[in-house]
PDB file of C-alpha atoms in Angstrom:
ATOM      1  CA  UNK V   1      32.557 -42.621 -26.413  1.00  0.00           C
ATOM      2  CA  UNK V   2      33.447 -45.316 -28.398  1.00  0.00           C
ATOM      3  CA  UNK V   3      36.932 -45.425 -30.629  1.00  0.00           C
ATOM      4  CA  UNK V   4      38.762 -47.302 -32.730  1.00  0.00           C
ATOM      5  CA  UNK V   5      42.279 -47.858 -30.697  1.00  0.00           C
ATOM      6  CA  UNK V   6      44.309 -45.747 -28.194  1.00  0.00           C
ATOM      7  CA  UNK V   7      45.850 -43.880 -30.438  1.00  0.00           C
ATOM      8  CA  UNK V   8      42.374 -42.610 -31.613  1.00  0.00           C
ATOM      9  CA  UNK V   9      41.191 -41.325 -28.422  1.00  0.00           C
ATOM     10  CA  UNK V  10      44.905 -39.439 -28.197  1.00  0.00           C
ATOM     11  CA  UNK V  11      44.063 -37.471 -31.008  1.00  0.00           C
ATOM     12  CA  UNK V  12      40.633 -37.042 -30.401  1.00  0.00           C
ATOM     13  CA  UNK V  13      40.981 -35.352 -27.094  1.00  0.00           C
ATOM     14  CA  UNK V  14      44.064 -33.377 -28.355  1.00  0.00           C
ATOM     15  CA  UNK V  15      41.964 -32.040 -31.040  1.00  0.00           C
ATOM     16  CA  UNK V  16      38.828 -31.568 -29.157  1.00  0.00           C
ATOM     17  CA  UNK V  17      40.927 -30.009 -26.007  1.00  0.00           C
ATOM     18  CA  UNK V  18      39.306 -32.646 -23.660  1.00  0.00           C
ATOM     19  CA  UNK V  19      40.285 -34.363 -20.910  1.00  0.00           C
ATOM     20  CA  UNK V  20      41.649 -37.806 -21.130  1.00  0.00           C
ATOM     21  CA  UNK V  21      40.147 -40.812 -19.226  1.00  0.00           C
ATOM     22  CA  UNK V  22      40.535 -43.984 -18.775  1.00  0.00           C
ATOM     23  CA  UNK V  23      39.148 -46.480 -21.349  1.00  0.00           C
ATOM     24  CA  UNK V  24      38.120 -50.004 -21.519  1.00  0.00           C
ATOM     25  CA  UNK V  25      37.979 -52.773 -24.124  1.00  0.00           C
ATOM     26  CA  UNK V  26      34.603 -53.508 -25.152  1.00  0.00           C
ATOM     27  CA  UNK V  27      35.233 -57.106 -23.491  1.00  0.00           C
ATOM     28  CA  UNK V  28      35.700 -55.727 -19.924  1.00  0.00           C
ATOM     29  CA  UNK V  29      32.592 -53.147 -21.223  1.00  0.00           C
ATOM     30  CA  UNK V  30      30.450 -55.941 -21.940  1.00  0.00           C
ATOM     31  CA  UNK V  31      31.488 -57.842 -18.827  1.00  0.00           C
ATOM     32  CA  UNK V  32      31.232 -54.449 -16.889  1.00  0.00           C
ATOM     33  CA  UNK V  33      27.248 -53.757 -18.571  1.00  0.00           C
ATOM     34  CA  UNK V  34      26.316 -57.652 -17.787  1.00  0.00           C
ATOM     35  CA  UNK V  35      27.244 -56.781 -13.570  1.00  0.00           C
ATOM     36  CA  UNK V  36      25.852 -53.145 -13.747  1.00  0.00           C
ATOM     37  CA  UNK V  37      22.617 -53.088 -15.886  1.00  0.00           C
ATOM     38  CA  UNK V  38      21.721 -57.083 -15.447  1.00  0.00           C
ATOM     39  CA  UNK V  39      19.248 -56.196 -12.909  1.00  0.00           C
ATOM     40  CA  UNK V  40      18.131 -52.609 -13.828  1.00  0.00           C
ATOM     41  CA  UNK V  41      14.480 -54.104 -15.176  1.00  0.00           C
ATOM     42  CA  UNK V  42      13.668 -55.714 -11.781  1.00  0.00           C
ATOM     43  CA  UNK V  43      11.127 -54.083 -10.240  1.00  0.00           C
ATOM     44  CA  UNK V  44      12.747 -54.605  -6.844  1.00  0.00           C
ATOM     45  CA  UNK V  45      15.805 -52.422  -8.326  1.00  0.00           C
ATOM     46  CA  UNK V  46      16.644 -49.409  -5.939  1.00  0.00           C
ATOM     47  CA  UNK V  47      19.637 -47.886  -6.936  1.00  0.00           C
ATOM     48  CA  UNK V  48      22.829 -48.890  -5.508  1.00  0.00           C
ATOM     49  CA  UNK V  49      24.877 -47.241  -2.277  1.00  0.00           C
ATOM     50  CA  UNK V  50      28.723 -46.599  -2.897  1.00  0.00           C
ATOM     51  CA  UNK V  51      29.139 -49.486  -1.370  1.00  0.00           C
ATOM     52  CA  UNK V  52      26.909 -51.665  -3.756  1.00  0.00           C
ATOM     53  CA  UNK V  53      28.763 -49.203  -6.295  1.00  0.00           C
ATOM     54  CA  UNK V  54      32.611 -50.017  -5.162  1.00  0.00           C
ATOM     55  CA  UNK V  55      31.618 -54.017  -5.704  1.00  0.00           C
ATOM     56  CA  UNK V  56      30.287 -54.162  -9.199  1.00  0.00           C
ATOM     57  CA  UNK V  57      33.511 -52.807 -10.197  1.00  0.00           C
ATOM     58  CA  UNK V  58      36.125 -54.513  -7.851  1.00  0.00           C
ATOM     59  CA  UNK V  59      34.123 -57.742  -8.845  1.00  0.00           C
ATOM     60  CA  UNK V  60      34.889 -56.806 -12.826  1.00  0.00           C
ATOM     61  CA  UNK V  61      38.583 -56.242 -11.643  1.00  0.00           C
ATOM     62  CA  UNK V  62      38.263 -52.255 -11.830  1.00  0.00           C
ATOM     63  CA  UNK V  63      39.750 -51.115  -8.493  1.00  0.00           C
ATOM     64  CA  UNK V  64      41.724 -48.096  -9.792  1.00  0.00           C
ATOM     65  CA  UNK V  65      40.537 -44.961  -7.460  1.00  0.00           C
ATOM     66  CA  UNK V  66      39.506 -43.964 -10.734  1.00  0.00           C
ATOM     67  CA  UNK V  67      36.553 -46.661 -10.668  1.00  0.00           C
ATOM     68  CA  UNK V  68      35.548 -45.672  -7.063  1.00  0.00           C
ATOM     69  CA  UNK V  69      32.144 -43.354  -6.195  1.00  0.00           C
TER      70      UNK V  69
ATOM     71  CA  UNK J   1      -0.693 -44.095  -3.031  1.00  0.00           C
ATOM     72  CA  UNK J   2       2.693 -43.864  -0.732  1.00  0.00           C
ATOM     73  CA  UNK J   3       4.836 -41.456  -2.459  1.00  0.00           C
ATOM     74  CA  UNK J   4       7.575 -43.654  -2.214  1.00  0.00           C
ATOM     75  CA  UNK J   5       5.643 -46.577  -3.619  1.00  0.00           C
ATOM     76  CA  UNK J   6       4.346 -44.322  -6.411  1.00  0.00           C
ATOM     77  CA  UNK J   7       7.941 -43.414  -7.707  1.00  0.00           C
ATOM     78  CA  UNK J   8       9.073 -46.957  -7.731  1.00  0.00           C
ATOM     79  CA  UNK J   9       6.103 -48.263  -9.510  1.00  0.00           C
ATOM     80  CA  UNK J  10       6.620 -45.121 -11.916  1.00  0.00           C
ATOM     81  CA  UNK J  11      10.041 -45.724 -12.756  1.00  0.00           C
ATOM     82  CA  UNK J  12       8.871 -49.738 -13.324  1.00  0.00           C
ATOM     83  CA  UNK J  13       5.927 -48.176 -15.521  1.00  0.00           C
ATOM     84  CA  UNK J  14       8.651 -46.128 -17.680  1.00  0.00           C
ATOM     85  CA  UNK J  15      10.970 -48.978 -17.902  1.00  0.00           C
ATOM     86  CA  UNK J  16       8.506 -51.402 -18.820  1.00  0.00           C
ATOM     87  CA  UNK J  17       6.988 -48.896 -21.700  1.00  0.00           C
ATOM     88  CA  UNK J  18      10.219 -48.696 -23.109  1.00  0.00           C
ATOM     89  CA  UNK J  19      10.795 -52.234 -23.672  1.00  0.00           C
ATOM     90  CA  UNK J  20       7.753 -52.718 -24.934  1.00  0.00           C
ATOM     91  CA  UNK J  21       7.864 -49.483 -27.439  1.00  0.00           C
ATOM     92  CA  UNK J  22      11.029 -48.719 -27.640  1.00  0.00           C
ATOM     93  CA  UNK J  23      10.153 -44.517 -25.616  1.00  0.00           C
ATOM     94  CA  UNK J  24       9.268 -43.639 -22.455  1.00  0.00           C
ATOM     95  CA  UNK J  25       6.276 -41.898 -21.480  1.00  0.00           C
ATOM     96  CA  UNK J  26       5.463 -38.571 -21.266  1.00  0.00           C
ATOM     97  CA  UNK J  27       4.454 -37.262 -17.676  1.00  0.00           C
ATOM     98  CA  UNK J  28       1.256 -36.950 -18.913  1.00  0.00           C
ATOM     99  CA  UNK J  29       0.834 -40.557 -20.445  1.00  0.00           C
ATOM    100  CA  UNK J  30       1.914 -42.153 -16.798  1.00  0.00           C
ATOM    101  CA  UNK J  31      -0.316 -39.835 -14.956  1.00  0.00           C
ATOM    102  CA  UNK J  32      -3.122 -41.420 -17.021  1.00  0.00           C
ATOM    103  CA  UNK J  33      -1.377 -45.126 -16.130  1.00  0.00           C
ATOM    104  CA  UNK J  34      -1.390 -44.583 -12.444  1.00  0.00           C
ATOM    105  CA  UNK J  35      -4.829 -42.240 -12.912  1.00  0.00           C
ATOM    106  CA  UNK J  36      -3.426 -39.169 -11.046  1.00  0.00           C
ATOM    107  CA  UNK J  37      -2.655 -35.255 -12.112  1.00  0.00           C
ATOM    108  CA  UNK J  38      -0.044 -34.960 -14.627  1.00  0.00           C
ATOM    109  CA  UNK J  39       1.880 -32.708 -11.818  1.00  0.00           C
ATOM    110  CA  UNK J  40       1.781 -35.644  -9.325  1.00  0.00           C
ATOM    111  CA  UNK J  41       3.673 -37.748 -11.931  1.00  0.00           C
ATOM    112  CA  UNK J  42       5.648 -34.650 -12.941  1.00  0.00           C
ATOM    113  CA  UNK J  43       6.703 -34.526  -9.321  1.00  0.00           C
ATOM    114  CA  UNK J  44       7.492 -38.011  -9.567  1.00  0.00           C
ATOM    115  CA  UNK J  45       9.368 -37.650 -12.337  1.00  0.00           C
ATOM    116  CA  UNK J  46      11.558 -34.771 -10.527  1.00  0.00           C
ATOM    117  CA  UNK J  47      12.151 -37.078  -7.391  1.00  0.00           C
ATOM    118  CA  UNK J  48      13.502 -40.156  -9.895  1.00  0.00           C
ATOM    119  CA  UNK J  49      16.117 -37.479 -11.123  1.00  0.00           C
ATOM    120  CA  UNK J  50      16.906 -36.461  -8.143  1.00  0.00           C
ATOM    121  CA  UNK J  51      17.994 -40.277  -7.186  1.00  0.00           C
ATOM    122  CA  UNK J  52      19.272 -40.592 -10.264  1.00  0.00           C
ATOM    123  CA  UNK J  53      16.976 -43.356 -11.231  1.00  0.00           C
ATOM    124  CA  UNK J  54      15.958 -41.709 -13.997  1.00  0.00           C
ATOM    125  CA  UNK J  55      17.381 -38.191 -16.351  1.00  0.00           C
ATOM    126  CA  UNK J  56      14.959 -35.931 -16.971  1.00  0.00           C
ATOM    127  CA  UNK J  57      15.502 -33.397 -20.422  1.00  0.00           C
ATOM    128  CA  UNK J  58      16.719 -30.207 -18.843  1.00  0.00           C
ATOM    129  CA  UNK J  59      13.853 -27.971 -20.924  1.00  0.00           C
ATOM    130  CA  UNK J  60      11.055 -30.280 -20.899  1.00  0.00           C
ATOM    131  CA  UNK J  61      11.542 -32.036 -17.876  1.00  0.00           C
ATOM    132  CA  UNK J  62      10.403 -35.348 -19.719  1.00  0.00           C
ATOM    133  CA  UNK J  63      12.474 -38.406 -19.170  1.00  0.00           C
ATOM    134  CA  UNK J  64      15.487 -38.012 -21.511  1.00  0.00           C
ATOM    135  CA  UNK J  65      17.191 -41.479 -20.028  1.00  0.00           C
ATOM    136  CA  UNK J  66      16.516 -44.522 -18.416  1.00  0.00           C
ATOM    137  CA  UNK J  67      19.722 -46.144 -18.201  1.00  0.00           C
ATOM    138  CA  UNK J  68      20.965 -47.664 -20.397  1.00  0.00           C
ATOM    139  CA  UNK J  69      17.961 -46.114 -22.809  1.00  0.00           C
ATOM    140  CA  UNK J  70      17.600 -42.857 -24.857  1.00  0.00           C
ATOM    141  CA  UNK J  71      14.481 -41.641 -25.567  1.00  0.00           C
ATOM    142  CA  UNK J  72      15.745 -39.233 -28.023  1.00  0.00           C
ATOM    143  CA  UNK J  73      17.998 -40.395 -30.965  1.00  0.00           C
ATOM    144  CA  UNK J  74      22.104 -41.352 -30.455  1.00  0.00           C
ATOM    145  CA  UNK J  75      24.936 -42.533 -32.794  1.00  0.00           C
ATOM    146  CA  UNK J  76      24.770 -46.063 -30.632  1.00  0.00           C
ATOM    147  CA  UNK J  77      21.594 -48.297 -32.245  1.00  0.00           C
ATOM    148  CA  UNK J  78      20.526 -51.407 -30.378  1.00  0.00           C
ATOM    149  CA  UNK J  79      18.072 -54.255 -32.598  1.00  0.00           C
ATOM    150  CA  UNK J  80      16.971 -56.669 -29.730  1.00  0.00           C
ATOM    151  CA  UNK J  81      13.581 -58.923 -29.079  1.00  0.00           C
ATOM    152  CA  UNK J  82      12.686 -57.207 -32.898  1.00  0.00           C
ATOM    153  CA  UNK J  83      12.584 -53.843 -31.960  1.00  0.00           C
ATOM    154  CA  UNK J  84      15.279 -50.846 -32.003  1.00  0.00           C
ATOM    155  CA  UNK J  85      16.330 -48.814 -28.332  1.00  0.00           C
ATOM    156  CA  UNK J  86      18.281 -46.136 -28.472  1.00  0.00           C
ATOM    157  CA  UNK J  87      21.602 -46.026 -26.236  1.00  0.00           C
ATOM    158  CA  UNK J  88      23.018 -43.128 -24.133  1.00  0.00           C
ATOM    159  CA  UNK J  89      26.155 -44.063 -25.182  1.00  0.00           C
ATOM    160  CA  UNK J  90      29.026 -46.270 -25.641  1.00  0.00           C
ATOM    161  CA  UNK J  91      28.740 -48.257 -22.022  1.00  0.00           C
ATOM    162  CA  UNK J  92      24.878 -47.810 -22.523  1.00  0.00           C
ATOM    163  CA  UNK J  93      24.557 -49.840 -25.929  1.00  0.00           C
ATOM    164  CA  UNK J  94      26.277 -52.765 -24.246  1.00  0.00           C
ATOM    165  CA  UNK J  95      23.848 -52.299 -21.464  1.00  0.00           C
ATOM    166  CA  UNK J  96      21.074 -52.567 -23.639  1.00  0.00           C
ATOM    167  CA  UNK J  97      21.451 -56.785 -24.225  1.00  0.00           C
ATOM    168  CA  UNK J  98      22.849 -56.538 -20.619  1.00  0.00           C
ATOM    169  CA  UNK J  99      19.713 -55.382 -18.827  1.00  0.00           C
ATOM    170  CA  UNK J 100      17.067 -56.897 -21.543  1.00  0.00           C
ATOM    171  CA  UNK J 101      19.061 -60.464 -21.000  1.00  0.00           C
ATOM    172  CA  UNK J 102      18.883 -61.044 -24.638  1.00  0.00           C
ATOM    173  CA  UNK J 103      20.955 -61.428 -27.984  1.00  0.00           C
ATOM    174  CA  UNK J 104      21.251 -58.021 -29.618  1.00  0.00           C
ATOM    175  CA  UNK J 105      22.625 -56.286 -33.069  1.00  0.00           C
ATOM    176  CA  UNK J 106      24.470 -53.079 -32.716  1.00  0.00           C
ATOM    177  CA  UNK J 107      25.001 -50.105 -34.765  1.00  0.00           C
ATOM    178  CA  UNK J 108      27.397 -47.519 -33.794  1.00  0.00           C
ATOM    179  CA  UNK J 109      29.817 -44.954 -35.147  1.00  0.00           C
ATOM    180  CA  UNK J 110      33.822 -44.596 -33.781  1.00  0.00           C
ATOM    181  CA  UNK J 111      34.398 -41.119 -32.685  1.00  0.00           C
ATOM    182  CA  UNK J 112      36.357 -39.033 -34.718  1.00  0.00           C
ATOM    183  CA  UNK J 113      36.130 -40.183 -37.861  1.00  0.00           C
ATOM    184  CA  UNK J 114      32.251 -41.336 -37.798  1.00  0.00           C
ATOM    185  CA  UNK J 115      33.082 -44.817 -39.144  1.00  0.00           C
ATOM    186  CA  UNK J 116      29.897 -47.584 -39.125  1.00  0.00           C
ATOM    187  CA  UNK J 117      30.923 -50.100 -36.110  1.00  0.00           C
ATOM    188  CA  UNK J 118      29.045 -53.646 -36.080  1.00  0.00           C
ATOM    189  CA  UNK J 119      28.914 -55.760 -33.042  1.00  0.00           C
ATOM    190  CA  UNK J 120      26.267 -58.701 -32.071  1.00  0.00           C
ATOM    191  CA  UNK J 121      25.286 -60.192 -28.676  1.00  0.00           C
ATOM    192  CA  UNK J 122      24.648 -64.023 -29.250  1.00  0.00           C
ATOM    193  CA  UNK J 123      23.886 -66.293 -25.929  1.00  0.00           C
ATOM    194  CA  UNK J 124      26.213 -63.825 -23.515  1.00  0.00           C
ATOM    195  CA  UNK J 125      29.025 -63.460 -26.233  1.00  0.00           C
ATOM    196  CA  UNK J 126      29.927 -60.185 -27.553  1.00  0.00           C
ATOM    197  CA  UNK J 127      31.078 -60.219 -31.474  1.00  0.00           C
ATOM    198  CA  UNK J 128      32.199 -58.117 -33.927  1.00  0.00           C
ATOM    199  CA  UNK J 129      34.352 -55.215 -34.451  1.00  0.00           C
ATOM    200  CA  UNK J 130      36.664 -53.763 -32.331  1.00  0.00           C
ATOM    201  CA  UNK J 131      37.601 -50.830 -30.210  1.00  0.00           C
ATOM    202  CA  UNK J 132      38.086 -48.878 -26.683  1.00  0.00           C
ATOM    203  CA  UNK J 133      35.205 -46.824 -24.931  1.00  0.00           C
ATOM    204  CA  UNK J 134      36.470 -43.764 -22.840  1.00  0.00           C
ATOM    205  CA  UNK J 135      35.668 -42.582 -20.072  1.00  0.00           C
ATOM    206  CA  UNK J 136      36.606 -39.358 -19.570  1.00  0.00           C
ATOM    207  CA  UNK J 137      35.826 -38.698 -16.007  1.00  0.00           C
ATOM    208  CA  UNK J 138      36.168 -40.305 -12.891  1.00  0.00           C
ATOM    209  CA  UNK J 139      33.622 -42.471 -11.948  1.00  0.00           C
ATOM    210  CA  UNK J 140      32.618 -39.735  -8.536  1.00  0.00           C
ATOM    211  CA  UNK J 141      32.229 -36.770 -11.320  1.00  0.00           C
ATOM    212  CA  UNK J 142      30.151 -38.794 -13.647  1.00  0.00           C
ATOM    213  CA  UNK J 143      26.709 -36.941 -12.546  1.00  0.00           C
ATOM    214  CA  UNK J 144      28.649 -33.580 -12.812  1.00  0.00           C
ATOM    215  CA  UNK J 145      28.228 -33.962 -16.592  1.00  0.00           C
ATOM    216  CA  UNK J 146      26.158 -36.998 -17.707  1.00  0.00           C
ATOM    217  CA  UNK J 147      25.706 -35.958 -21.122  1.00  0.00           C
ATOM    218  CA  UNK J 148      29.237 -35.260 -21.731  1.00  0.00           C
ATOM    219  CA  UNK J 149      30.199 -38.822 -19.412  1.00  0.00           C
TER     220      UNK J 149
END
């Protein structure tokens, strides 16, 4: 889901009773998107392993366990 | 047709219709494609979601999403190559531009108070308004719950 700030997601999951994540700037989302859906219309795509998984977001800088499959 | 081959060339077939018109097709519609019975492609169909190549609608068992597509209407718009895709979601309407390599405009809301949010694609550069997407799960539970992920 997308919000405005920090804050906003605070009070959003308060209210709603929902668990709290983790969230990204839409930079690092964009940057994230551009390594994990640039090859999704090849017709040689087959999915990805964990492995394959692990590496699109270490390369992005996401290596909380958080970020692992 | 190998039934491997046939679910790879069927998820190509649904990913290439949605570029092109903006939906997927019915089971039916890509049993007439590949000229099989609509249960072969069904089947297909059932086999994608089960790799998680594709999300089949839990009632209709039609595809619902082709990541980073919707094929039924979301709060996250996406104009690119002069027609509109729908995005699962936050991630998914930056993955949009990201998988059709192309400049983009895109229409969202913010959650919680349902405010219009503006952002453009333009030659790899994202623009426009600001904000955070959440994630609320961990990435190993995110097929526990993909419509609430």
């Amino acid at each position: 889901m997308l919000f405005r700030s920090e804050e906003a997601v605070d009070a959003w999951c308060e209210a709603q009773n929902r668990p709290r994540g983790k969230t990204l700037t839409l930079q690092k989302t964009w940057e994230l998107s551009e390594a994990w859906y640039g090859n999704r219309l090849s017709p040689d795509y087959r999915g990805r392993t964990a492995e394959e998984i692990r590496e699109v977001f270490d390369d992005v800088g996401l290596r909380d366990e958080y970020w692992h499959p | 047709m190998e039934q491997d081959l046939l679910d790879w060339e069927m998820r190509s077939f649904v990913y290439a219709r949605i570029v092109e018109r903006g939906l997927p097709p019915l089971a039916e519609q890509a049993a007439d494609e590949f000229g099989i019975e609509t249960g072969e492609a069904r089947a297909a169909y059932e086999r994608l979601h089960e790799r998680h190549a594709l999300f089949l609608d839990p009632q209709t068992r039609e595809v619902r999403m082709a990541f980073p597509f919707s094929a039924i209407p979301t709060q996250f718009r996406v104009r690119a190559n002069d027609r509109w895709y729908w995005a699962n979601c936050a991630w998914d309407m930056l993955g949009v531009p990201a998988a059709l390599h192309s400049d983009a405009e895109i229409h969202a809301e913010y959650a919680g108070d349902g405010s219009p949010v503006h952002m453009s694609v333009e030659n790899g550069q994202l623009r426009g308004d600001d904000g955070v997407v959440h994630f609320p799960l961990p990435l190993r539970h995110w097929y526990d719950d993909l419509v609430f992920t």
